[in-house]
Amino acid sequence: MESIGTDMKHKNIILKKSGILIMAVLAMVTTLCTRPLVAFADGDDTYWPEGPQINSPCAVVMEVNTGTVLYEKNSHEKHYPASITKILTTYLTILNCKMDEKVTFSKEAVKESSDGSSSIKRDVGEEMTMEQTLYGVMLESANECAYAAAEHTGKKLGGDYSTFIDLMNKEAKKLGCTDTHFNNANGLPDENHWTSAYDMGLISCAAYRNDEFRKITGTKTYIIPPTNKHTEDTPLYNHHAMLHPFKSYSQFVNQDCTGGKTGYTSVANSTLVTYAERDGLTLCAVIMNAQSPDQYADTNTLLNYYFSNFKALSIAENENSAAADDTPDLGVMNEHGMYAKVSENYVVLPNNADFSSIKREAADMKSDNEDALATVRYKYGDHVVGCVDLLKSGAKVDLSYFDEDSRQNRDSDIIRIKPVYFLWVLIFIAVIILSIFMLRRVSDNIYVLKHKWSMKKKQRERFREHKLERKRRRRRDNLKFSGRHKY
């Protein structure tokens, strides 16, 4: 029993640790969500730049890492995406395949380029690595490469090409797309293949957060070495004119551009996805249904405007600074680090906005970070400008302030018992309690039985006395009657 007591004491210590961590998280969430707002100097704490005028009919600009939507123009109109479809094809292939896997081009894959569309002229039975295939997809927009990558991935998942198309639609829905339905992996014209600028923004931001995709989309040139069907190298050139001079569009080269994907068909017109980075911001601009070269001119206009009018502010630096100012006097507790901290995220705000002007609210969302204890969303007016995970800081809990015998923290001083022994003790105690209960019931029943027996005995005795009395009365009556008869 002494060992049980020791173990229970250890459990109490663990509960104290958990309690401290929970209180720390609750305190941080409460502090973050209830800190007062401070208005800007001009008295307007919801100002959001309207953005520039552009010719393209549909566009959206998002900040990649926060998901902040900076600009929208007919962003939910459904249109044919053309080859920007290949962003999702490449992203899903990366998630499900290794780059050194061997891809074999089928007859169906090669047929995708038979009509003179974008191609690097692969042959039936030709073999390349998945990495080489995806560079063909993203740089040269090769339709046969997109089909081959999708077909290979579908077979690896236990199906075929259609399995990959189903995966594209499932992933789009998972990312929050509501205006999308994909029917092929390369974006060739199909009346059942459509999306919106907003949905392509969601897809493109998710893809860019992947390291392998970011490397491929940002590559200007690539060489595919000789294959089993081609004896010479195959050079590839990125068609995105803002990243690499292509054809007659060299005037649109932008030093901030880090990648993207072009698209064009006669029914989709020009489509364009562009990634760019500057001063801590990573922007993704999507243009759809544009007349060339408006897609490039408008993207440059949008990127320059939002890089010039918005800024990134570190959440960790600003929240930690505010928390230090608001820390209450807790005596010895102030001598130790926080038990929870905020992740290294940032918020996106207009240049004249202050961090103290944003609202904080507990976010009902699932974090990608398994170590997250909670998530807080940041809003500026009606705009979500970022979110942050609350993480364990790794700070140690000193229990000497809660238990005089701090040696209980040491595993060497803890006597451990097997759970089965503890279970047997509980069963033994339960049996004793049950036995006492049963004995009391039996004892109560015996008393009742004795009482009933005693009452019946008394009733029999009274009945017997009553019978004897009746007999005596009859005798007396008989004697009296016989006496009267003599006279």
Short mmCIF file of C-alpha atoms in Angstrom, two decimals, residues 132-377:
data_model
loop_
_atom_site.label_atom_id
_atom_site.label_comp_id
_atom_site.label_asym_id
_atom_site.label_seq_id
_atom_site.Cartn_x
_atom_site.Cartn_y
_atom_site.Cartn_z
CA GLN A 132 12.37 14.65 -65.58
CA THR A 133 8.69 14.12 -66.40
CA LEU A 134 7.54 16.86 -64.01
CA TYR A 135 10.09 19.33 -65.38
CA GLY A 136 8.55 18.60 -68.78
CA VAL A 137 5.12 19.34 -67.30
CA MET A 138 5.97 22.63 -65.59
CA LEU A 139 8.59 24.17 -67.91
CA GLU A 140 7.45 23.12 -71.40
CA SER A 141 3.81 22.43 -70.43
CA ALA A 142 4.11 19.03 -72.16
CA ASN A 143 0.68 17.40 -72.31
CA GLU A 144 2.02 13.88 -72.77
CA CYS A 145 4.19 14.34 -69.67
CA ALA A 146 1.18 15.44 -67.61
CA TYR A 147 -0.83 12.42 -68.77
CA ALA A 148 2.08 10.03 -68.13
CA ALA A 149 2.66 11.41 -64.62
CA ALA A 150 -1.05 11.15 -63.78
CA GLU A 151 -1.34 7.65 -65.24
CA HIS A 152 1.75 6.45 -63.34
CA THR A 153 0.45 7.91 -60.06
CA GLY A 154 -3.02 6.45 -60.59
CA LYS A 155 -1.57 2.97 -61.15
CA LYS A 156 0.61 3.34 -58.07
CA LEU A 157 -2.53 4.10 -56.06
CA GLY A 158 -4.11 0.89 -57.31
CA GLY A 159 -6.12 2.32 -60.20
CA ASP A 160 -5.48 4.09 -63.47
CA TYR A 161 -5.59 7.55 -65.06
CA SER A 162 -9.17 8.13 -63.89
CA THR A 163 -8.08 7.37 -60.33
CA PHE A 164 -5.76 10.37 -60.51
CA ILE A 165 -8.54 12.61 -61.84
CA ASP A 166 -10.70 11.60 -58.88
CA LEU A 167 -7.78 12.46 -56.61
CA MET A 168 -7.54 15.93 -58.19
CA ASN A 169 -11.18 16.67 -57.37
CA LYS A 170 -10.86 15.31 -53.83
CA GLU A 171 -7.78 17.45 -53.19
CA ALA A 172 -9.49 20.54 -54.60
CA LYS A 173 -12.43 20.01 -52.25
CA LYS A 174 -10.05 19.43 -49.35
CA LEU A 175 -8.36 22.77 -50.06
CA GLY A 176 -11.72 24.57 -49.95
CA CYS A 177 -12.47 24.86 -53.67
CA THR A 178 -16.17 25.31 -54.47
CA ASP A 179 -16.07 26.42 -58.13
CA THR A 180 -14.00 23.55 -59.53
CA HIS A 181 -14.34 20.30 -61.44
CA PHE A 182 -11.36 18.68 -63.16
CA ASN A 183 -11.74 16.13 -65.95
CA ASN A 184 -8.14 15.76 -67.14
CA ALA A 185 -4.59 16.28 -65.90
CA ASN A 186 -3.29 18.74 -68.51
CA GLY A 187 -6.07 21.29 -69.08
CA LEU A 188 -6.93 20.48 -72.68
CA PRO A 189 -10.41 21.79 -73.63
CA ASP A 190 -13.21 19.84 -71.95
CA GLU A 191 -16.68 21.16 -71.11
CA ASN A 192 -16.51 19.32 -67.76
CA HIS A 193 -13.17 20.86 -66.82
CA TRP A 194 -13.45 24.27 -65.13
CA THR A 195 -12.39 26.30 -62.10
CA SER A 196 -12.20 29.89 -60.82
CA ALA A 197 -9.37 32.31 -60.12
CA TYR A 198 -10.06 32.00 -56.37
CA ASP A 199 -9.90 28.20 -56.39
CA MET A 200 -6.74 28.23 -58.48
CA GLY A 201 -5.29 30.59 -55.89
CA LEU A 202 -6.01 28.06 -53.12
CA ILE A 203 -4.49 25.24 -55.16
CA SER A 204 -1.45 27.27 -56.22
CA CYS A 205 -0.67 28.46 -52.68
CA ALA A 206 -0.86 24.89 -51.34
CA ALA A 207 1.49 23.67 -54.10
CA TYR A 208 4.03 26.44 -53.51
CA ARG A 209 4.34 25.52 -49.85
CA ASN A 210 5.87 22.21 -51.03
CA ASP A 211 9.67 22.36 -51.31
CA GLU A 212 9.97 20.10 -54.38
CA PHE A 213 7.25 21.94 -56.27
CA ARG A 214 8.84 25.29 -55.41
CA LYS A 215 12.15 24.10 -56.82
CA ILE A 216 10.61 22.87 -60.07
CA THR A 217 8.41 25.90 -60.75
CA GLY A 218 11.31 28.27 -60.11
CA THR A 219 13.68 26.53 -62.55
CA LYS A 220 14.41 28.52 -65.71
CA THR A 221 16.06 25.78 -67.79
CA TYR A 222 16.52 22.02 -67.46
CA ILE A 223 18.18 19.28 -69.52
CA ILE A 224 16.69 15.81 -69.92
CA PRO A 225 19.54 13.42 -70.77
CA PRO A 226 19.27 10.78 -73.54
CA THR A 227 16.58 8.15 -73.00
CA ASN A 228 15.86 4.71 -74.44
CA LYS A 229 14.09 6.44 -77.34
CA HIS A 230 16.12 9.64 -77.77
CA THR A 231 19.89 9.64 -78.24
CA GLU A 232 20.30 13.38 -77.62
CA ASP A 233 19.63 15.71 -74.71
CA THR A 234 16.23 17.41 -74.53
CA PRO A 235 16.55 21.03 -73.34
CA LEU A 236 13.57 22.54 -71.50
CA TYR A 237 12.80 26.26 -71.08
CA ASN A 238 10.36 27.82 -68.64
CA HIS A 239 7.58 29.54 -70.61
CA HIS A 240 6.72 32.03 -67.85
CA ALA A 241 7.96 35.33 -69.32
CA MET A 242 8.22 37.05 -65.92
CA LEU A 243 10.74 34.43 -64.73
CA HIS A 244 12.60 33.70 -67.97
CA PRO A 245 12.63 35.63 -71.29
CA PHE A 246 10.31 33.71 -73.59
CA LYS A 247 9.53 34.55 -77.21
CA SER A 248 8.65 38.25 -77.52
CA TYR A 249 7.66 38.87 -73.90
CA SER A 250 11.08 39.62 -72.41
CA GLN A 251 9.88 43.10 -71.29
CA PHE A 252 7.81 41.47 -68.55
CA VAL A 253 10.73 39.87 -66.66
CA ASN A 254 10.28 40.64 -62.95
CA GLN A 255 13.12 40.18 -60.44
CA ASP A 256 10.62 39.32 -57.71
CA CYS A 257 9.13 36.43 -59.71
CA THR A 258 10.02 33.00 -58.32
CA GLY A 259 7.94 30.76 -60.57
CA GLY A 260 4.50 30.04 -61.92
CA LYS A 261 2.63 28.44 -64.81
CA THR A 262 1.24 29.66 -68.10
CA GLY A 263 -1.87 28.47 -69.93
CA TYR A 264 -3.68 29.05 -73.20
CA THR A 265 -6.38 27.49 -75.34
CA SER A 266 -8.79 29.11 -77.77
CA VAL A 267 -11.70 28.60 -75.35
CA ALA A 268 -9.83 29.51 -72.14
CA ASN A 269 -7.87 32.44 -73.58
CA SER A 270 -4.72 33.24 -71.56
CA THR A 271 -4.38 32.05 -67.98
CA LEU A 272 -1.43 32.70 -65.69
CA VAL A 273 -0.28 31.82 -62.17
CA THR A 274 2.68 33.79 -60.81
CA TYR A 275 4.68 33.51 -57.58
CA ALA A 276 6.78 36.40 -56.29
CA GLU A 277 8.65 37.25 -53.09
CA ARG A 278 9.73 40.57 -51.62
CA ASP A 279 10.34 41.96 -48.10
CA GLY A 280 9.02 38.89 -46.31
CA LEU A 281 5.85 38.61 -48.41
CA THR A 282 5.17 35.71 -50.79
CA LEU A 283 2.41 36.54 -53.26
CA CYS A 284 0.48 34.37 -55.69
CA ALA A 285 -1.38 36.10 -58.51
CA VAL A 286 -3.89 34.26 -60.72
CA ILE A 287 -5.23 35.66 -64.00
CA MET A 288 -7.96 33.92 -66.05
CA ASN A 289 -9.76 34.49 -69.36
CA ALA A 290 -7.36 37.27 -70.38
CA GLN A 291 -6.34 38.56 -73.77
CA SER A 292 -2.58 38.26 -74.25
CA PRO A 293 -0.41 40.01 -73.17
CA ASP A 294 -2.75 41.44 -70.51
CA GLN A 295 -2.04 38.47 -68.23
CA TYR A 296 1.57 39.61 -67.83
CA ALA A 297 0.95 43.36 -67.69
CA ASP A 298 -1.84 42.98 -65.13
CA THR A 299 0.19 40.55 -62.98
CA ASN A 300 3.09 43.00 -62.86
CA THR A 301 0.71 45.79 -61.90
CA LEU A 302 -0.89 43.76 -59.11
CA LEU A 303 2.39 42.46 -57.67
CA ASN A 304 4.05 45.87 -57.61
CA TYR A 305 0.99 47.45 -56.00
CA TYR A 306 0.63 44.92 -53.19
CA PHE A 307 4.33 44.67 -52.47
CA SER A 308 4.36 48.47 -52.14
CA ASN A 309 1.23 48.79 -49.99
CA PHE A 310 1.42 45.79 -47.65
CA LYS A 311 3.87 44.46 -45.09
CA ALA A 312 4.52 41.30 -43.09
CA LEU A 313 4.67 41.51 -39.28
CA SER A 314 6.02 38.66 -37.18
CA ILE A 315 3.37 37.32 -34.80
CA ALA A 316 5.92 35.82 -32.41
CA GLU A 317 7.87 39.08 -32.03
CA ASN A 318 4.82 41.27 -31.57
CA GLU A 319 2.87 38.91 -29.31
CA ASN A 320 5.89 38.16 -27.11
CA SER A 321 6.59 41.87 -26.77
CA ALA A 322 2.99 42.58 -25.78
CA ALA A 323 2.90 39.60 -23.44
CA ALA A 324 6.03 40.84 -21.67
CA ASP A 325 4.35 44.21 -21.06
CA ASP A 326 1.16 42.57 -19.76
CA THR A 327 2.81 39.92 -17.55
CA PRO A 328 1.28 40.00 -14.06
CA ASP A 329 3.40 39.77 -10.93
CA LEU A 330 3.39 36.07 -10.07
CA GLY A 331 6.38 36.04 -7.77
CA VAL A 332 8.67 33.08 -8.35
CA MET A 333 6.53 32.02 -11.34
CA ASN A 334 7.92 34.97 -13.31
CA GLU A 335 11.40 33.47 -13.03
CA HIS A 336 10.54 30.69 -15.49
CA GLY A 337 9.90 30.71 -19.25
CA MET A 338 6.46 30.44 -20.81
CA TYR A 339 5.17 26.88 -21.07
CA ALA A 340 3.52 27.65 -24.45
CA LYS A 341 4.71 29.86 -27.32
CA VAL A 342 3.45 31.04 -30.70
CA SER A 343 4.71 29.55 -33.97
CA GLU A 344 6.92 31.52 -36.37
CA ASN A 345 4.10 32.92 -38.53
CA TYR A 346 3.27 36.44 -39.63
CA VAL A 347 0.30 38.61 -40.49
CA VAL A 348 -0.17 40.70 -43.63
CA LEU A 349 -1.34 44.28 -43.08
CA PRO A 350 -1.56 47.53 -45.04
CA ASN A 351 1.51 49.70 -44.50
CA ASN A 352 -0.32 52.19 -42.27
CA ALA A 353 -1.77 49.47 -40.03
CA ASP A 354 -0.45 48.61 -36.60
CA PHE A 355 -0.26 45.13 -35.07
CA SER A 356 -2.35 46.24 -32.13
CA SER A 357 -5.21 47.04 -34.54
CA ILE A 358 -5.97 43.43 -35.42
CA LYS A 359 -8.59 41.26 -33.77
CA ARG A 360 -7.81 37.85 -32.35
CA GLU A 361 -10.18 34.94 -32.12
CA ALA A 362 -9.89 31.23 -31.37
CA ALA A 363 -9.89 29.46 -34.72
CA ASP A 364 -12.04 26.39 -35.33
CA MET A 365 -9.61 24.86 -37.77
CA LYS A 366 -7.32 21.87 -37.93
CA SER A 367 -3.66 22.78 -37.86
CA ASP A 368 -1.10 20.99 -40.00
CA ASN A 369 1.24 21.13 -37.02
CA GLU A 370 0.81 18.03 -34.83
CA ASP A 371 2.48 19.84 -31.90
CA ALA A 372 -0.12 22.64 -31.90
CA LEU A 373 -2.05 23.05 -28.65
CA ALA A 374 -4.46 25.61 -30.10
CA THR A 375 -4.83 27.97 -33.06
CA VAL A 376 -5.56 31.71 -33.04
CA ARG A 377 -6.83 33.55 -36.13
#
